[in-house]
Amino acid sequence: MLKNYLLITIRNMMKNKLFIFINVLGLGFAIVLCIIAYLNWKFREDWDQDQKHAETIYRVQFWHESPGKRERWGCTPMPLGDHIRQDIAGMGKVVNYVPYEANFRIGDELFQTSVGYADSLFFEVFSFDLIHGNPQDFKKPGTVFITDELARIYFDREDVAGEPVTQVIDGVPHEFVVGGVFRKPKLNSSFWVNAFTLRDNLKYVHISTDDWRSWNTTFIQVPDPADVPAISKQLQQYIEPQNRAREDFKITRYYLENFKGIARRSVEDPRIKGNQIRSAMPKAVVDMPCIIAGLLLLLACFNFTNTSIALCGRRLKEIGIRKVMGGVRRQLIIQFLTESLLLCFLGLLTGLLLAEYFVPAYDNLWTWLELDLSYSNNLPFLLFLIFLLLLTAILAGGYAAFYITSFEPVSILKGRAKFGGTSWLTRTLLCAQFSIAILTIIFGVGFYQNARYQKNYDLGYHTSGVISSYIKDEAGFNTFRDALSGNPHILTIAGTKHHLLNGIIPTSVKHESDERQVEMMEVGDQYLEAMNIRVVAGRPFTKDSRTDARESVLVSEEFVKQFKWNDNPVGKRILWMDTVQLYVIGVVKDIYSRALFRPVEPVVIRYAPPSEYSYLVASMPPEKMAEVNEFMRQQWKTVFPNVLYNGEFIDNKMQETIETNNNVVIVFSFIGFFALLMSATGLYTLVSLQILKRTKEIGVRKVLGASFVNILSVISFEFLLVILVGCLIGGAIGYVLVDVSLDAAWEYYEKVTLSTFATSVSVIFVLAVVSTGFKTIATAKVNPVKTLRTE
């Protein structure tokens, strides 16, 4: 029986090779998108799955409130963990952790890597795959644990426990020993550093663990969840010492956040701030691929169903004869479902072959993504593929299988049963196809327009043509500045205490009774010029002015807006830390320090004298950045031979926005192309089958005097009407959804316009005409003698 089913299936496939190829290829593309969406979802769901004690680990967090704003923070003051360990009776294991960038020397090679400074119990609380070494050795002073990747890069082997390494800080060496080697965690791990060492070693980088103004992350292991409320209550005793140390940044409440799922919750609104561990992808980044993949799978299944309905009209007599010969409906249903299952299986194989290319390609678009396309020991993925196969088989072939087999053989053989061609169902499915197609095109066009808009958005400073370097002090600044001064391509050299890339600090200021949270920067001479921060009212700082250094500030336009200063802001007095009086001498354009993902913050800029410089900032023509950067690197090696060059491009500030925009445009361009291809092939299939069905009718019309235009309208009118309805439905949905998607990702974006809709509809209609025009025109021109001579 099964052999007969397969033979009939193969014969029917061979009769309709073109239509079968179109459907199989379409299903293959849809399935590969579903695979990508699944792997993308699985990547987020498996976050920190290797942490065996996640359910008993809690991070200490706090709420910070200011007028109109309530924020979650994931970091804590440095001494907090030690006080918790000493003061709260019955407390479990307490671990403090802080990531830091450090320079190391192995042999003659100096390199920079990320280091996690943690308490001695770190490897007892958190689970890491230790390849070499003993976890107890982590408690030894002067020991560092490194990843296997780091070991292979700098030692050319993994078993390096006991090997010496040197940490170089401001040219001063500090000797360490490799205590162990652990397997580098995946990208869906909260910990992203390449090495760990004791938190006590922070003294080498001049950070005090007793300073309430310095931050780290505090974890507590609480075996019994029932103890969490009592511990949280006792944490409130540390609010006062924290607020006393940071009068400009007061917290309102401490609380505990369970480590399990913490990466996903960190990106929920309000998004966690001061996060020193890696956050998971926002939910929208997971949901959107799933929705798009589901829609395109439906599109492919609709295409399949439309073709099946059209082709089944040719098999009515076969069904009637089989029923007369004793065939039962159940056997016929199995026959049609077997055909559908076989075609969907071929589509699945096509999808798996395409996945070998498209999954790595999608993975490479995103630096934070690591998709695992593996089949061995991956039962959930295999079950997903089986579910996908059965779902597509039912969606694609179910209607034809159950409906066509319900016809009575008498009505079939007498010609009363009509099936195939176009019907309300085929028109509905074709309309749905073009709705999905226009939806994806609007997404692609909308995101492209937004990418262009954001690329040219004025962030209030140079987004290219600026290189910054961290320097130790004023003497280092002067030395490096003098070494660079002879380069004709460097336009401005400035010194500063804080820099836009990594130096803005949150604080609070008052004006009369109104208090607001702001971002504060302290900048040096010519920093505003180097960064192209424009003063729009008042004046900039005066070089070497003691008055400006002591009490003058510049504020941003957003600052003026939030304090509702409708009159001249120059000369206004603000209060910082309840005691420091500052006077506004000028207003600068808004500075979008977090690119365009979050609302612009009010900014206060103070003057920093040369004695407080920490950064050298150089500006140059953007096209000369690579050349100047290499020059700065060579001069750095001459001036600071024992310190690794740390030049950083200001372009990195916009890198996330640029990368996101470019990749989204690439993804939706591909999806839009696929949707258009499937819609066009589906339309071509239906038009071709409709022409075959109405060939003699068209011949009769021509004999009776129908014109060329009339024949074209007979063939094309209903399809053009269906496409128009599909465009209106999909366009309306896309018009709304694109704005919703852009709003979820960015704070500042370009809204969808009527031109976006018009462009997308034009693309659809041009494609429809191109895909069916040749076939339709050729049919309208055919000699009626050829179609009627067999009658």
Tab-separated table of N, CA and C in Angstrom, residues 379-439:
chain	number	residue	atom	x	y	z
A	379	LEU	N	18.149	16.990	21.267
A	379	LEU	CA	16.792	16.467	21.117
A	379	LEU	C	15.755	17.574	20.931
A	380	PRO	N	15.809	18.683	21.686
A	380	PRO	CA	14.796	19.732	21.470
A	380	PRO	C	14.782	20.257	20.039
A	381	PHE	N	15.957	20.409	19.435
A	381	PHE	CA	16.025	20.909	18.064
A	381	PHE	C	15.441	19.890	17.086
A	382	LEU	N	15.740	18.601	17.290
A	382	LEU	CA	15.194	17.564	16.418
A	382	LEU	C	13.677	17.484	16.539
A	383	LEU	N	13.153	17.623	17.767
A	383	LEU	CA	11.703	17.626	17.961
A	383	LEU	C	11.071	18.845	17.283
A	384	PHE	N	11.770	19.970	17.336
A	384	PHE	CA	11.277	21.171	16.655
A	384	PHE	C	11.187	20.938	15.157
A	385	LEU	N	12.193	20.274	14.566
A	385	LEU	CA	12.176	20.006	13.126
A	385	LEU	C	11.033	19.062	12.762
A	386	ILE	N	10.786	18.051	13.600
A	386	ILE	CA	9.678	17.120	13.344
A	386	ILE	C	8.341	17.857	13.416
A	387	PHE	N	8.201	18.692	14.436
A	387	PHE	CA	6.974	19.491	14.576
A	387	PHE	C	6.784	20.401	13.364
A	388	LEU	N	7.870	21.003	12.902
A	388	LEU	CA	7.814	21.895	11.749
A	388	LEU	C	7.386	21.133	10.503
A	389	LEU	N	7.910	19.903	10.343
A	389	LEU	CA	7.557	19.078	9.186
A	389	LEU	C	6.067	18.741	9.187
A	390	LEU	N	5.556	18.278	10.325
A	390	LEU	CA	4.143	17.900	10.413
A	390	LEU	C	3.241	19.122	10.243
A	391	LEU	N	3.640	20.237	10.837
A	391	LEU	CA	2.828	21.455	10.724
A	391	LEU	C	2.718	21.923	9.281
A	392	THR	N	3.835	21.960	8.583
A	392	THR	CA	3.800	22.417	7.186
A	392	THR	C	3.020	21.438	6.311
A	393	ALA	N	3.136	20.150	6.584
A	393	ALA	CA	2.403	19.163	5.784
A	393	ALA	C	0.902	19.350	5.941
A	394	ILE	N	0.444	19.597	7.159
A	394	ILE	CA	-0.994	19.778	7.407
A	394	ILE	C	-1.476	21.105	6.833
A	395	LEU	N	-0.689	22.191	7.089
A	395	LEU	CA	-1.100	23.507	6.588
A	395	LEU	C	-1.104	23.553	5.069
A	396	ALA	N	-0.098	22.936	4.458
A	396	ALA	CA	0.054	23.042	3.007
A	396	ALA	C	-0.886	22.123	2.242
A	397	GLY	N	-1.100	20.908	2.739
A	397	GLY	CA	-1.883	19.946	1.966
A	397	GLY	C	-3.166	19.492	2.604
A	398	GLY	N	-3.454	19.986	3.812
A	398	GLY	CA	-4.623	19.502	4.541
A	398	GLY	C	-5.940	19.810	3.862
A	399	TYR	N	-6.100	21.038	3.375
A	399	TYR	CA	-7.384	21.433	2.785
A	399	TYR	C	-7.708	20.584	1.569
A	400	ALA	N	-6.741	20.471	0.659
A	400	ALA	CA	-6.987	19.690	-0.554
A	400	ALA	C	-7.270	18.232	-0.215
A	401	ALA	N	-6.536	17.691	0.774
A	401	ALA	CA	-6.696	16.282	1.120
A	401	ALA	C	-8.081	15.986	1.687
A	402	PHE	N	-8.567	16.819	2.571
A	402	PHE	CA	-9.840	16.539	3.229
A	402	PHE	C	-11.042	16.985	2.391
A	403	TYR	N	-10.880	18.048	1.603
A	403	TYR	CA	-12.030	18.572	0.862
A	403	TYR	C	-12.277	17.800	-0.425
A	404	ILE	N	-11.240	17.591	-1.208
A	404	ILE	CA	-11.441	16.950	-2.511
A	404	ILE	C	-11.890	15.498	-2.362
A	405	THR	N	-11.488	14.845	-1.289
A	405	THR	CA	-11.873	13.443	-1.090
A	405	THR	C	-13.305	13.297	-0.597
A	406	SER	N	-13.969	14.426	-0.306
A	406	SER	CA	-15.362	14.361	0.162
A	406	SER	C	-16.356	14.304	-0.994
A	407	PHE	N	-15.903	14.505	-2.230
A	407	PHE	CA	-16.819	14.503	-3.372
A	407	PHE	C	-17.349	13.085	-3.631
A	408	GLU	N	-18.603	13.021	-4.062
A	408	GLU	CA	-19.202	11.749	-4.436
A	408	GLU	C	-18.732	11.353	-5.833
A	409	PRO	N	-18.457	10.059	-6.064
A	409	PRO	CA	-17.955	9.636	-7.383
A	409	PRO	C	-18.929	9.910	-8.521
A	410	VAL	N	-20.269	9.832	-8.242
A	410	VAL	CA	-21.255	10.080	-9.303
A	410	VAL	C	-21.150	11.507	-9.812
A	411	SER	N	-21.056	12.469	-8.871
A	411	SER	CA	-20.966	13.871	-9.269
A	411	SER	C	-19.666	14.156	-9.994
A	412	ILE	N	-18.609	13.441	-9.619
A	412	ILE	CA	-17.318	13.632	-10.295
A	412	ILE	C	-17.388	13.143	-11.729
A	413	LEU	N	-17.885	11.903	-11.911
A	413	LEU	CA	-17.858	11.283	-13.236
A	413	LEU	C	-18.877	11.890	-14.176
A	414	LYS	N	-19.948	12.485	-13.626
A	414	LYS	CA	-20.921	13.162	-14.481
A	414	LYS	C	-20.526	14.606	-14.771
A	415	GLY	N	-19.407	15.072	-14.146
A	415	GLY	CA	-18.910	16.414	-14.442
A	415	GLY	C	-19.553	17.505	-13.627
A	416	ARG	N	-20.353	17.107	-12.611
A	416	ARG	CA	-21.008	18.140	-11.809
A	416	ARG	C	-20.060	18.721	-10.755
A	417	ALA	N	-19.049	17.965	-10.329
A	417	ALA	CA	-18.103	18.437	-9.320
A	417	ALA	C	-17.038	19.309	-9.980
A	418	LYS	N	-16.894	20.505	-9.505
A	418	LYS	CA	-15.915	21.447	-10.058
A	418	LYS	C	-14.888	21.778	-8.980
A	419	PHE	N	-13.637	21.727	-9.347
A	419	PHE	CA	-12.559	21.996	-8.387
A	419	PHE	C	-11.351	22.481	-9.149
A	420	GLY	N	-10.555	23.290	-8.545
A	420	GLY	CA	-9.358	23.811	-9.198
A	420	GLY	C	-9.600	25.210	-9.721
A	421	GLY	N	-8.591	25.798	-10.354
A	421	GLY	CA	-8.690	27.175	-10.816
A	421	GLY	C	-8.745	28.122	-9.637
A	422	THR	N	-9.449	29.231	-9.796
A	422	THR	CA	-9.550	30.215	-8.721
A	422	THR	C	-10.895	30.090	-8.033
A	423	SER	N	-10.916	30.356	-6.763
A	423	SER	CA	-12.122	30.310	-5.940
A	423	SER	C	-11.943	31.321	-4.826
A	424	TRP	N	-12.957	31.392	-3.975
A	424	TRP	CA	-12.832	32.334	-2.848
A	424	TRP	C	-11.634	31.993	-1.981
A	425	LEU	N	-11.336	30.674	-1.836
A	425	LEU	CA	-10.204	30.284	-0.990
A	425	LEU	C	-8.876	30.668	-1.623
A	426	THR	N	-8.717	30.364	-2.920
A	426	THR	CA	-7.442	30.695	-3.573
A	426	THR	C	-7.233	32.199	-3.602
A	427	ARG	N	-8.330	32.939	-3.830
A	427	ARG	CA	-8.205	34.405	-3.826
A	427	ARG	C	-7.811	34.911	-2.438
A	428	THR	N	-8.414	34.305	-1.409
A	428	THR	CA	-8.090	34.709	-0.031
A	428	THR	C	-6.629	34.414	0.296
A	429	LEU	N	-6.186	33.225	-0.101
A	429	LEU	CA	-4.795	32.859	0.178
A	429	LEU	C	-3.818	33.751	-0.598
A	430	LEU	N	-4.151	34.044	-1.859
A	430	LEU	CA	-3.286	34.930	-2.635
A	430	LEU	C	-3.271	36.323	-2.029
A	431	CYS	N	-4.421	36.772	-1.551
A	431	CYS	CA	-4.494	38.079	-0.887
A	431	CYS	C	-3.611	38.084	0.366
A	432	ALA	N	-3.667	36.972	1.130
A	432	ALA	CA	-2.836	36.868	2.337
A	432	ALA	C	-1.357	36.878	1.973
A	433	GLN	N	-1.004	36.193	0.878
A	433	GLN	CA	0.393	36.188	0.442
A	433	GLN	C	0.896	37.606	0.166
A	434	PHE	N	0.121	38.361	-0.585
A	434	PHE	CA	0.573	39.708	-0.928
A	434	PHE	C	0.486	40.652	0.268
A	435	SER	N	-0.392	40.365	1.219
A	435	SER	CA	-0.416	41.152	2.460
A	435	SER	C	0.885	40.967	3.224
A	436	ILE	N	1.329	39.718	3.316
A	436	ILE	CA	2.586	39.438	4.007
A	436	ILE	C	3.756	40.054	3.242
A	437	ALA	N	3.714	39.944	1.906
A	437	ALA	CA	4.802	40.493	1.099
A	437	ALA	C	4.904	42.008	1.277
A	438	ILE	N	3.775	42.700	1.188
A	438	ILE	CA	3.820	44.162	1.325
A	438	ILE	C	4.242	44.548	2.735
A	439	LEU	N	3.857	43.728	3.727
A	439	LEU	CA	4.268	43.980	5.113
A	439	LEU	C	5.785	43.943	5.245
